[in-house]
PDB file of C-alpha atoms in Angstrom:
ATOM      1  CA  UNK A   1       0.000   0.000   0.000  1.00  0.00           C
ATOM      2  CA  UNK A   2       1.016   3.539  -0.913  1.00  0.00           C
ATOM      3  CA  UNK A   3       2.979   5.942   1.673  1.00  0.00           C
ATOM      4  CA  UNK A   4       0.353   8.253   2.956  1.00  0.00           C
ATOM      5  CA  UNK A   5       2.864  10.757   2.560  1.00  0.00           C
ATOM      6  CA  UNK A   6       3.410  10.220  -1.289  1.00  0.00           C
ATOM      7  CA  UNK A   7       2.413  12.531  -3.866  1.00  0.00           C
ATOM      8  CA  UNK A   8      -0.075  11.338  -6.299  1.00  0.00           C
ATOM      9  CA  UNK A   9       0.836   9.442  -9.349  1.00  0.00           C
ATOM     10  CA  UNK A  10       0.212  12.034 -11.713  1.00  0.00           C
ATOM     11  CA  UNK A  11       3.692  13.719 -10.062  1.00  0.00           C
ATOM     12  CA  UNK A  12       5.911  11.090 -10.317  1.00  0.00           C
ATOM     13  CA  UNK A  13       7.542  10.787 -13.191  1.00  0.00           C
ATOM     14  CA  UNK A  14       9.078   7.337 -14.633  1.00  0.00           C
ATOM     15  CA  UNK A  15      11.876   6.154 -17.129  1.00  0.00           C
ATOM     16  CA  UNK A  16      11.326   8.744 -19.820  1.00  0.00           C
ATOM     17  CA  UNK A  17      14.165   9.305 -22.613  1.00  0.00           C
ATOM     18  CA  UNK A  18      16.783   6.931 -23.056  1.00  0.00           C
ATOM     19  CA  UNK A  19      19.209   9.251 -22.306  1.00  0.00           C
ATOM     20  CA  UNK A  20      19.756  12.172 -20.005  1.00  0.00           C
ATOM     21  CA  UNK A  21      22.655  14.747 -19.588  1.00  0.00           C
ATOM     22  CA  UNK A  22      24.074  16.928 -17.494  1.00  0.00           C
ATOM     23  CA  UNK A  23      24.701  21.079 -17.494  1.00  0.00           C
ATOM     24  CA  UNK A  24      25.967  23.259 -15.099  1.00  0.00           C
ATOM     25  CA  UNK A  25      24.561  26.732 -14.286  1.00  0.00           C
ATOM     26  CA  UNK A  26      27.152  28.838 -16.108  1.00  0.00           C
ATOM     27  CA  UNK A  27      27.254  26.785 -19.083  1.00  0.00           C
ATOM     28  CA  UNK A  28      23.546  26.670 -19.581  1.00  0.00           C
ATOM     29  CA  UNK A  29      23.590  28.793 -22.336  1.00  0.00           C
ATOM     30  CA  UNK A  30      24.731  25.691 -24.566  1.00  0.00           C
ATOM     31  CA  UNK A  31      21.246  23.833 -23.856  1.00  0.00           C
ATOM     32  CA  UNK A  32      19.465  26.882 -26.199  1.00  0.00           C
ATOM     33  CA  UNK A  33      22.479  26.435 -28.753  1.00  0.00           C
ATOM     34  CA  UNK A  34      22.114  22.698 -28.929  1.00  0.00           C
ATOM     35  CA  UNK A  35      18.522  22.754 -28.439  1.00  0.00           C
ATOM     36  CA  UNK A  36      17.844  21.445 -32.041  1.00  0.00           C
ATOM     37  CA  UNK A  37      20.057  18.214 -31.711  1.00  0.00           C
ATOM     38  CA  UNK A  38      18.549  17.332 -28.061  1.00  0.00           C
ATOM     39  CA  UNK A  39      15.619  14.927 -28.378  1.00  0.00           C
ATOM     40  CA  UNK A  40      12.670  16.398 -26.940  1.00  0.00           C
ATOM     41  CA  UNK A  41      11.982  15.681 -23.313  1.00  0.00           C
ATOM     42  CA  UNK A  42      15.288  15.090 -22.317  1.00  0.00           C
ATOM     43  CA  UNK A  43      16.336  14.971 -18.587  1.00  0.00           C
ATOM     44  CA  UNK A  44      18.977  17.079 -17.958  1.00  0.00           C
ATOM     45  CA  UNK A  45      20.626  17.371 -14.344  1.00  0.00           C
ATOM     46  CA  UNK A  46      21.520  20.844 -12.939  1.00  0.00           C
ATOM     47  CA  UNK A  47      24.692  19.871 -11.219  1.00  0.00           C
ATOM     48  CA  UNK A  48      25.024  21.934  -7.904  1.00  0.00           C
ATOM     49  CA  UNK A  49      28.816  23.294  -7.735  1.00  0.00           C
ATOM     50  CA  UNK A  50      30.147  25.410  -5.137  1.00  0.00           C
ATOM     51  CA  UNK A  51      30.917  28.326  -7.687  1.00  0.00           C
ATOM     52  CA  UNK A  52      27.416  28.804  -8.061  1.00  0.00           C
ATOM     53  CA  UNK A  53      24.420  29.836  -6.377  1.00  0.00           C
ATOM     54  CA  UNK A  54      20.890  29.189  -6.320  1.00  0.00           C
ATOM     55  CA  UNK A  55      20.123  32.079  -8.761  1.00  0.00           C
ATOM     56  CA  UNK A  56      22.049  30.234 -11.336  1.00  0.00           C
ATOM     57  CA  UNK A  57      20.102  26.653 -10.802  1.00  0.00           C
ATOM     58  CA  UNK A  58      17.176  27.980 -10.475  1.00  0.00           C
ATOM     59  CA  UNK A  59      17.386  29.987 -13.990  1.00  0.00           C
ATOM     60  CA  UNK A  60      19.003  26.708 -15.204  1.00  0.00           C
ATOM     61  CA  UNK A  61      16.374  24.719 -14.656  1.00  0.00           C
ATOM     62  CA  UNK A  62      13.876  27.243 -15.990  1.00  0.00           C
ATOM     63  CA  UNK A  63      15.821  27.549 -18.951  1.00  0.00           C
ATOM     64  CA  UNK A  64      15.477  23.326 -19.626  1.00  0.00           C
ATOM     65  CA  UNK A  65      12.028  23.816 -19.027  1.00  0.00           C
ATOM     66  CA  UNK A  66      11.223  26.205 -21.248  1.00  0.00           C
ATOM     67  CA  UNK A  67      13.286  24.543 -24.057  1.00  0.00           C
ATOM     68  CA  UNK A  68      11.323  21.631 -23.951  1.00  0.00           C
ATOM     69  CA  UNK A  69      13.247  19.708 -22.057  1.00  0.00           C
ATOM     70  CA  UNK A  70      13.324  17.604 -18.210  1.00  0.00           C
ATOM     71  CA  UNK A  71      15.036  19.694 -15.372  1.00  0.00           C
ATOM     72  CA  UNK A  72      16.438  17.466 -12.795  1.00  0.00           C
ATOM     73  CA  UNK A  73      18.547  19.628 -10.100  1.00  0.00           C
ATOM     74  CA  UNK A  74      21.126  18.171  -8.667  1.00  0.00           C
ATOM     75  CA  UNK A  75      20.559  18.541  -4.472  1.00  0.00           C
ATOM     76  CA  UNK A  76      24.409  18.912  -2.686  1.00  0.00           C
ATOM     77  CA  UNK A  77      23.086  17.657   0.538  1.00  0.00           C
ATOM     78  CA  UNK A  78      26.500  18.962   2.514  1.00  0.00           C
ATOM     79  CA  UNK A  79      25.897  22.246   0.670  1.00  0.00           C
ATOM     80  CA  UNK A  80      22.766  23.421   2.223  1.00  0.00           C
ATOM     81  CA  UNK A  81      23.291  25.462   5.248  1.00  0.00           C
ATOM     82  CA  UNK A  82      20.123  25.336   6.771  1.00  0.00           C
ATOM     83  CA  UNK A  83      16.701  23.613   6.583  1.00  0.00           C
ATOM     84  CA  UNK A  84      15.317  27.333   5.540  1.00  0.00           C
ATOM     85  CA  UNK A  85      18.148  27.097   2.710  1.00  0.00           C
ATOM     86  CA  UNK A  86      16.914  23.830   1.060  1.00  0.00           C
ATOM     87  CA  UNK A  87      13.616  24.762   1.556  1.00  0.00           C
ATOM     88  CA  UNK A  88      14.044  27.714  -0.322  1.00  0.00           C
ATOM     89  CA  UNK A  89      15.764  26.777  -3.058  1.00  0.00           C
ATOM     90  CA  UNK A  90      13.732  23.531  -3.655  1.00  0.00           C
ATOM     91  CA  UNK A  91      10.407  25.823  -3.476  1.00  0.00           C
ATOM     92  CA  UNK A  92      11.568  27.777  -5.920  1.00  0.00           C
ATOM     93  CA  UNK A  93      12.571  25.528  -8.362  1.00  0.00           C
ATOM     94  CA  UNK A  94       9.220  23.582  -7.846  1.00  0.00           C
ATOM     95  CA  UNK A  95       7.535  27.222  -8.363  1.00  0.00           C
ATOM     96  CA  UNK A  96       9.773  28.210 -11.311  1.00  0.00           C
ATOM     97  CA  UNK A  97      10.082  25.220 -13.991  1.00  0.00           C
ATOM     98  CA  UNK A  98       7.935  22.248 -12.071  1.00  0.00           C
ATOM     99  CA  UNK A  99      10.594  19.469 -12.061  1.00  0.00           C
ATOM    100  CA  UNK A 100       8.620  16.200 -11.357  1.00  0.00           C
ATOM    101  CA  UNK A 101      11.954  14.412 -10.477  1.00  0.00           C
ATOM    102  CA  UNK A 102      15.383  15.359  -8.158  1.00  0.00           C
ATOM    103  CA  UNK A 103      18.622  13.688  -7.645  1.00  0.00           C
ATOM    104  CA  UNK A 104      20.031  13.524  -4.141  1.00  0.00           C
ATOM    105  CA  UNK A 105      23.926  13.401  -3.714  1.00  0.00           C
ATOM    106  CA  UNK A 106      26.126  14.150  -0.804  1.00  0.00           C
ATOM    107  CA  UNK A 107      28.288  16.704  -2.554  1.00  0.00           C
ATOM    108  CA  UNK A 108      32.417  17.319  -2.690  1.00  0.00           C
ATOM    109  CA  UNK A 109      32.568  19.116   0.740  1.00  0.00           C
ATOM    110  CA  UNK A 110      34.796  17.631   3.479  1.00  0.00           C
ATOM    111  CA  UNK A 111      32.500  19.161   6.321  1.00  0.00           C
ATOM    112  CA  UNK A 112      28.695  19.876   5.901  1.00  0.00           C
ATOM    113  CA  UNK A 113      27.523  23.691   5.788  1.00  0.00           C
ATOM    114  CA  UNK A 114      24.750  22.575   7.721  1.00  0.00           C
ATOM    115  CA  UNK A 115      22.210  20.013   9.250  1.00  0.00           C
ATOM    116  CA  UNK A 116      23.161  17.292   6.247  1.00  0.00           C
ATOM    117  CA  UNK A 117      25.925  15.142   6.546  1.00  0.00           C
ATOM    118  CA  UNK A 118      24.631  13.224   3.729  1.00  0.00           C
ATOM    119  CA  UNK A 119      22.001  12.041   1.441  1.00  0.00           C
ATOM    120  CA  UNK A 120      20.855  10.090   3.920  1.00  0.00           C
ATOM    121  CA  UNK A 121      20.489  12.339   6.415  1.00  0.00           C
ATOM    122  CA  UNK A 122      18.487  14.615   3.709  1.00  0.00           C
ATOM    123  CA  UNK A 123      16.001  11.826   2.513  1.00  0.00           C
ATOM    124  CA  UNK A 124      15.791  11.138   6.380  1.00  0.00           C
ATOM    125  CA  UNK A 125      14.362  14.638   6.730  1.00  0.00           C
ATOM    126  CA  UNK A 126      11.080  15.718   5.808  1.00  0.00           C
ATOM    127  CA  UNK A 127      12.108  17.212   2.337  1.00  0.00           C
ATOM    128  CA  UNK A 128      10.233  14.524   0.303  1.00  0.00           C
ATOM    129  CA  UNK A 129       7.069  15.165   1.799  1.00  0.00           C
ATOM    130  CA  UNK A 130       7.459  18.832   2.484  1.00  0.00           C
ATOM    131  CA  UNK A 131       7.451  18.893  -1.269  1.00  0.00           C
ATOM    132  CA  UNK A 132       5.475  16.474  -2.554  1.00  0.00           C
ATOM    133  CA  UNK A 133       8.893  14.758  -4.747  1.00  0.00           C
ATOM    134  CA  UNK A 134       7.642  11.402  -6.070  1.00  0.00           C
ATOM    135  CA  UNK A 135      10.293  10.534  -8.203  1.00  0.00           C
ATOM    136  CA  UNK A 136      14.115  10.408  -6.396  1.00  0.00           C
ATOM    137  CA  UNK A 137      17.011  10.221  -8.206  1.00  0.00           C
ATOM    138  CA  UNK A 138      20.230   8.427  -6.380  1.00  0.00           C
ATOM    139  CA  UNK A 139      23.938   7.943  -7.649  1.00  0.00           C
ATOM    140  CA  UNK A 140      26.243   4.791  -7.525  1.00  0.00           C
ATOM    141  CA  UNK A 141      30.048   4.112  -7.964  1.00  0.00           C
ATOM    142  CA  UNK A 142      30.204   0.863 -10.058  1.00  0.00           C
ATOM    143  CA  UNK A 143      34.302   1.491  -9.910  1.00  0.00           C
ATOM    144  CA  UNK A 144      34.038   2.584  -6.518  1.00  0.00           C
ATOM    145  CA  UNK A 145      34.977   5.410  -4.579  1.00  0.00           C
ATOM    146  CA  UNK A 146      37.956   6.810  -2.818  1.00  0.00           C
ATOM    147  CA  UNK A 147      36.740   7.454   0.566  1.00  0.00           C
ATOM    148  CA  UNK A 148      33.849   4.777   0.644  1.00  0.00           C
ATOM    149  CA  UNK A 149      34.419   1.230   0.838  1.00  0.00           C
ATOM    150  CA  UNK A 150      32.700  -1.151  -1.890  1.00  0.00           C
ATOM    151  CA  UNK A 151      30.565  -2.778   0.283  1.00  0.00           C
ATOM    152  CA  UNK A 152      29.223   0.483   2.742  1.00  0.00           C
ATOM    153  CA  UNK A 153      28.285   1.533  -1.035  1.00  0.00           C
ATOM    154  CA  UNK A 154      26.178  -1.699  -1.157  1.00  0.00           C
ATOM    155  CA  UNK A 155      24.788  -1.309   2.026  1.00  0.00           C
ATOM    156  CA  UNK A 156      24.057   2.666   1.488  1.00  0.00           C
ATOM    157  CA  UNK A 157      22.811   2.026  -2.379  1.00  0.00           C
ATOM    158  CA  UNK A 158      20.374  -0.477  -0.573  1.00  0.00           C
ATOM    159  CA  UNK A 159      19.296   1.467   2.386  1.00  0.00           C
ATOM    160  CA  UNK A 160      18.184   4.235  -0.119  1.00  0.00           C
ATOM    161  CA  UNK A 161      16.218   2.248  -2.486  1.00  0.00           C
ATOM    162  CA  UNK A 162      14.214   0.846   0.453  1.00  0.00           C
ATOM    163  CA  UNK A 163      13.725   3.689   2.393  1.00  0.00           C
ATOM    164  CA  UNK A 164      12.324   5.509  -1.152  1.00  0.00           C
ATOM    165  CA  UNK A 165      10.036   2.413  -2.118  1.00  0.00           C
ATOM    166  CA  UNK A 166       8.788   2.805   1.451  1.00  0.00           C
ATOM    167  CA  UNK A 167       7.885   5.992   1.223  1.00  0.00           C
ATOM    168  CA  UNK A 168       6.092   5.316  -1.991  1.00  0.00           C
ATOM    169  CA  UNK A 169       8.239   7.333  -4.304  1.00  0.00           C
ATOM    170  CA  UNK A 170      10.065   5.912  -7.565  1.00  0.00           C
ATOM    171  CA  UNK A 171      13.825   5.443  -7.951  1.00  0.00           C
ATOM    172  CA  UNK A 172      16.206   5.742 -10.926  1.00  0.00           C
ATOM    173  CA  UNK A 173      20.008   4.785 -10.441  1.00  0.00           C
ATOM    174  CA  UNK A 174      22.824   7.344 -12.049  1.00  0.00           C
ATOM    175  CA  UNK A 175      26.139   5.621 -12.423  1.00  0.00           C
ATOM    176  CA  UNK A 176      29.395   7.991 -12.210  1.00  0.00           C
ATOM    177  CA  UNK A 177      30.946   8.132 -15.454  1.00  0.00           C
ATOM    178  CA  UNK A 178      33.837   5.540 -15.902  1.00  0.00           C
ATOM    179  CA  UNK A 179      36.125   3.926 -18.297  1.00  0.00           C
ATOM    180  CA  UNK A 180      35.895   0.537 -16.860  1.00  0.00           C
ATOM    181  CA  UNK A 181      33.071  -1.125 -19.034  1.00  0.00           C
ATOM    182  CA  UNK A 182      33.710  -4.563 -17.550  1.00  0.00           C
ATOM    183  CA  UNK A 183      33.372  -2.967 -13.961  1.00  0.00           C
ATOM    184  CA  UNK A 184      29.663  -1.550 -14.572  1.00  0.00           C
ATOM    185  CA  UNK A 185      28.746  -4.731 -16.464  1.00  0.00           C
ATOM    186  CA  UNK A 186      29.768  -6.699 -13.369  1.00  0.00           C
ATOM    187  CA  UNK A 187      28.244  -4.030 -11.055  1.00  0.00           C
ATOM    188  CA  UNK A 188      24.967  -4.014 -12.829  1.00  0.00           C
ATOM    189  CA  UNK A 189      24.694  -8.060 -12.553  1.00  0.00           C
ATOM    190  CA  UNK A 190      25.144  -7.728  -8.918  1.00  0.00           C
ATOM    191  CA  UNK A 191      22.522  -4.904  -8.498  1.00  0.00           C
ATOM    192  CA  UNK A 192      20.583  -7.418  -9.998  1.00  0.00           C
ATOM    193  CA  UNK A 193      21.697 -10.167  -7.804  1.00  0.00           C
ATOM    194  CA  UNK A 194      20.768  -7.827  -4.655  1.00  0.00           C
ATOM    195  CA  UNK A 195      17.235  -8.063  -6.172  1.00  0.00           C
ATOM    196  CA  UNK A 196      17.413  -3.944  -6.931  1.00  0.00           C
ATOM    197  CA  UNK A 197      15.025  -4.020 -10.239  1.00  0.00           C
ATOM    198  CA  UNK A 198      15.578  -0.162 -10.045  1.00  0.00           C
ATOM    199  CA  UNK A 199      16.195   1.684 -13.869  1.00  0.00           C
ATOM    200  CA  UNK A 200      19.677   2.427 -14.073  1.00  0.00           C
ATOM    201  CA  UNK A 201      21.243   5.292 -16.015  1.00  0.00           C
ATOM    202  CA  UNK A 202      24.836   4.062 -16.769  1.00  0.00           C
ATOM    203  CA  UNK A 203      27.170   7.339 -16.716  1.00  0.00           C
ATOM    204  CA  UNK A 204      29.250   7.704 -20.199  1.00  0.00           C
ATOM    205  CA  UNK A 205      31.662  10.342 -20.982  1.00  0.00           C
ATOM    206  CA  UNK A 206      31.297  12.299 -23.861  1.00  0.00           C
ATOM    207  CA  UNK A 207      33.712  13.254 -26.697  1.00  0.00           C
ATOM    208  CA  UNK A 208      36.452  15.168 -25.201  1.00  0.00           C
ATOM    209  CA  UNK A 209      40.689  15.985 -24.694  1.00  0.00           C
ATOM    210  CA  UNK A 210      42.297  13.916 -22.664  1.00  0.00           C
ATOM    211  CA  UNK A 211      43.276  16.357 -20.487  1.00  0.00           C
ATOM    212  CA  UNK A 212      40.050  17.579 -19.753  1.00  0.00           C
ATOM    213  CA  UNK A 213      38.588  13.295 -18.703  1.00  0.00           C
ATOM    214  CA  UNK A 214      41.537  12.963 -16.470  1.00  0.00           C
ATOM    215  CA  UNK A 215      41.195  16.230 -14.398  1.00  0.00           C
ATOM    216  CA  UNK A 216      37.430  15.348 -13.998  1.00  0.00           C
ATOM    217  CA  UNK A 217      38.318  11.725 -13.578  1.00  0.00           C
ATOM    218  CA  UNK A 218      40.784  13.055 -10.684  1.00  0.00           C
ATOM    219  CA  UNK A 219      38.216  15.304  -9.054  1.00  0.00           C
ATOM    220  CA  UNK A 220      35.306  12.591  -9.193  1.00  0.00           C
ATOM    221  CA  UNK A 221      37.110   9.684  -7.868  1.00  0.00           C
ATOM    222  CA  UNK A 222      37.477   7.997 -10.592  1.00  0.00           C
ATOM    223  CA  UNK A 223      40.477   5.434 -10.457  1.00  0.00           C
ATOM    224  CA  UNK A 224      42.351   5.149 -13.511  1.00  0.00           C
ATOM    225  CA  UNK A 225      45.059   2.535 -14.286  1.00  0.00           C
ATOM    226  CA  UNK A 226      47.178   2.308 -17.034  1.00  0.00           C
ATOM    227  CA  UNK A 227      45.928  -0.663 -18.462  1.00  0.00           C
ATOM    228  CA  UNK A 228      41.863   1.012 -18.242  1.00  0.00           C
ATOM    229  CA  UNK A 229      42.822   4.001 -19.518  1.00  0.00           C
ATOM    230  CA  UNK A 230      44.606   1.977 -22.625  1.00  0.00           C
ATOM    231  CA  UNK A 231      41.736   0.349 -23.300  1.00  0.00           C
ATOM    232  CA  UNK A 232      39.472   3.136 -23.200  1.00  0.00           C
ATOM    233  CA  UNK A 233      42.014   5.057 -25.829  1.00  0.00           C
ATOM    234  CA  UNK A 234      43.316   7.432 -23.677  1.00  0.00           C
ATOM    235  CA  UNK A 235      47.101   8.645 -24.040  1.00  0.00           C
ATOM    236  CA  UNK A 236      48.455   9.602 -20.969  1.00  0.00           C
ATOM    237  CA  UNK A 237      51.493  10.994 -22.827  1.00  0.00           C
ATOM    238  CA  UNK A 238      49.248  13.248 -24.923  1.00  0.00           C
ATOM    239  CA  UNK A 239      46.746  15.183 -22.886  1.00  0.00           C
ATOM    240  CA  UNK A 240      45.660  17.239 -25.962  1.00  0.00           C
ATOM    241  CA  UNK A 241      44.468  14.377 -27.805  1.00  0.00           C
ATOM    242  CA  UNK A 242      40.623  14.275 -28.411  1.00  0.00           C
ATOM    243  CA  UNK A 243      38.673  10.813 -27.613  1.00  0.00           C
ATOM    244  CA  UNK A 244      35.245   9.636 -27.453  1.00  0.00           C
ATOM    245  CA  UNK A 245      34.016   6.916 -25.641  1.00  0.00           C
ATOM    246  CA  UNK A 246      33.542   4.733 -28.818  1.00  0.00           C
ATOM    247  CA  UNK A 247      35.612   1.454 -27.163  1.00  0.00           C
ATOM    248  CA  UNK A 248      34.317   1.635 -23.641  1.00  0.00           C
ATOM    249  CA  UNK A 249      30.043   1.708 -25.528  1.00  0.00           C
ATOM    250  CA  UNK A 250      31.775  -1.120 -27.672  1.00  0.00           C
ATOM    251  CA  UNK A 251      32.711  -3.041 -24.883  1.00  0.00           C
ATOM    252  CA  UNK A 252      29.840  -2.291 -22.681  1.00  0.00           C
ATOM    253  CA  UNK A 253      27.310  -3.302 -25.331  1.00  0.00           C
ATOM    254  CA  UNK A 254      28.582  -6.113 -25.934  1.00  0.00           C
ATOM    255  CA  UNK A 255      28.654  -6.972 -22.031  1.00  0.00           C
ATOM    256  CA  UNK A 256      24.903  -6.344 -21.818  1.00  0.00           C
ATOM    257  CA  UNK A 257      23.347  -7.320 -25.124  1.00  0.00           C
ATOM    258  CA  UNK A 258      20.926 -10.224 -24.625  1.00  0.00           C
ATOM    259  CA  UNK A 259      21.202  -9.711 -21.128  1.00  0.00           C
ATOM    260  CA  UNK A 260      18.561  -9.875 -18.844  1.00  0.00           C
ATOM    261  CA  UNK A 261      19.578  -6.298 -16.565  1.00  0.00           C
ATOM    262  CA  UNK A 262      16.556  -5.095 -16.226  1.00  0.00           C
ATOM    263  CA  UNK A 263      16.277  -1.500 -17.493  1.00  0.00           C
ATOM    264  CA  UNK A 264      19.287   0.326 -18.203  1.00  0.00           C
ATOM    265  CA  UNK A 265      19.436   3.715 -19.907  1.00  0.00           C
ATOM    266  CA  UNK A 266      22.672   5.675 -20.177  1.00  0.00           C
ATOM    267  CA  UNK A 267      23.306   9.455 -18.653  1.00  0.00           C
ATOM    268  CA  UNK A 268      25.425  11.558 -20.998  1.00  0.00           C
ATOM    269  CA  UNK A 269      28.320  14.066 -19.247  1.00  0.00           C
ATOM    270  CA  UNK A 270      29.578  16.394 -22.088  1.00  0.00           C
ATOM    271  CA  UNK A 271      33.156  16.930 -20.899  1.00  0.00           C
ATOM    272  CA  UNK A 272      33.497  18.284 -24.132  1.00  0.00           C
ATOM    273  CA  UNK A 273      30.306  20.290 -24.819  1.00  0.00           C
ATOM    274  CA  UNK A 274      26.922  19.836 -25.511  1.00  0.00           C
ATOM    275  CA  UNK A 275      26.045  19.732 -29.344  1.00  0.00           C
ATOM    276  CA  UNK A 276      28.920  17.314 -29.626  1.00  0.00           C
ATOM    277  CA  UNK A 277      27.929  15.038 -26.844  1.00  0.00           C
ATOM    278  CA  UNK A 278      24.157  14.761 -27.601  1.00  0.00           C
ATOM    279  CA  UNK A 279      24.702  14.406 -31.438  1.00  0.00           C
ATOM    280  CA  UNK A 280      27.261  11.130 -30.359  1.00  0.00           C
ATOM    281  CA  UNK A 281      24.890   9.858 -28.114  1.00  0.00           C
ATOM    282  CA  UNK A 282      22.280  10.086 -31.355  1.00  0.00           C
ATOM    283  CA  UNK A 283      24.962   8.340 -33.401  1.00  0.00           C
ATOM    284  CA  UNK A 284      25.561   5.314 -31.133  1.00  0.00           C
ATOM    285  CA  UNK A 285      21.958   4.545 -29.498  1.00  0.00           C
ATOM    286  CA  UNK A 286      20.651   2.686 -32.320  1.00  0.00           C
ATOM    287  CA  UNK A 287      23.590   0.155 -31.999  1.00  0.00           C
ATOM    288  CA  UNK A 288      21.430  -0.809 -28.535  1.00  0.00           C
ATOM    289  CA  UNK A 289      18.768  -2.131 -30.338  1.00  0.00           C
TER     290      UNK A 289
END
């Protein structure tokens, strides 16, 4: 039986577009460039970066909305410095350009600026029913993370999806963007495994310099070896080099086809801008069948 406390279904919003991407504040000016190439609908996450404030994300999502397109903000849980601050700035986003879904993260920040130590602790709160949010968005680390062990990930990936289905709300998975296709493939059979039939958004990199996927790969967490970062087609010796991620969607197609992994979609991060990105991803979907 349905959570009381959920919103009705006509709010919550389910898989949607195969694809979704991700823009931050200060580059949104690219969505109304590329707006033509995007397919309509889209999702596209409002990351939530220090740099910026909630002017920016809030005109960012408006901005998606009014192109035609899904906002999905991006919710730095060790960002907000108060209960009044989230409340704010998730009313007015609701008020503004009516996302019907959000994505919950902990965020970079060593120490919290407030009451939220992590995504837990902000799903724990009363933010999903204070505003009605039926459809929760949640990220996971198929290479795994720095500071987290791999299985307090399991444990924390599991605790979420629970405590959301309990509270009648829908869950999609985001993946951090990789270049270890074999890792996700074997990360997405366990998920299975764990008896999590949650969509999945597996995180690919778009076209971009070398350079440019290592710094982000540094800052993210993401561990790169020698003998990954071969495979994907990166040249460590030539950081100017421009690569797309046309080996790792090989590879990772060819670990899922005629699988049976539930639903998996794919979330696009355009390292290397939008247009190029998006028209990529257009390229290279029809090779999922």
């Amino acid at each position: 039986m349905q959570n009381e406390n959920a919103p009705s279904e006509r709010n919550i919003s389910h898989e949607g577009p195969f694809f979704a991407l991700e823009i931050t504040g200060k580059e949104i000016g690219q969505i109304e460039v590329a707006k033509s190439v995007i397919p309509p609908g889209t999702p596209i996450s409002i990351a939530f970066l220090g740099n910026e404030d909630h002017s920016q994300r809030i005109n960012a999502a408006l901005v998606i909305r009014e192109s035609g397109f899904e906002p999905v903000p991006i919710i730095s849980s060790r960002r907000l410095r108060s209960e009044n601050d989230r409340d704010l700035l998730i009313g007015a986003l609701i008020d503004e350009a009516a996302p019907t879904r959000f994505i919950f993260v902990g965020g970079d920040p060593a120490s919290p600026a407030g009451p939220y130590e992590d995504s837990l602790a902000l799903l724990r709160s009363d933010v999903l029913r204070r505003h009605s949010i039926g459809h929760v968005g949640i990220v996971a680390y198929p290479e795994g993370h720095p500071k987290i062990g791999t299985e307090k990930l399991w444990d924390t990936l599991k605790w979420k999806v629970d405590f959301l289905l309990d509270a009648g709300r829908s869950v999609e998975i985001t993946t951090q963007f990789g270049f270890d296709a074999d890792a996700v493939v074997r990360w997405l059979e366990r998920l299975r495994q764990e008896g999590i039939d949650t969509p999945v958004r597996i995180g690919v990199p778009g076209p971009a310099h070398v350079g440019k996927l290592l710094r982000y790969a540094k800052q993210f967490g993401v561990v790169t070896s020698v003998t990954i970062a071969r495979r994907y087609g990166l040249s460590l010796a030539n950081s100017f080099n421009r690569v797309g991620p046309e080996r790792y969607w090989k590879r990772l197609s060819a670990g899922i086809s005629g699988r049976n992994l539930g639903s998996v979609m794919y979330h696009l991060y355009p390292f290397g801008g939008i247009s190029e990105g998006v028209e990529w991803m257009n390229r290279h979907l029809p090779e999922q069948g």
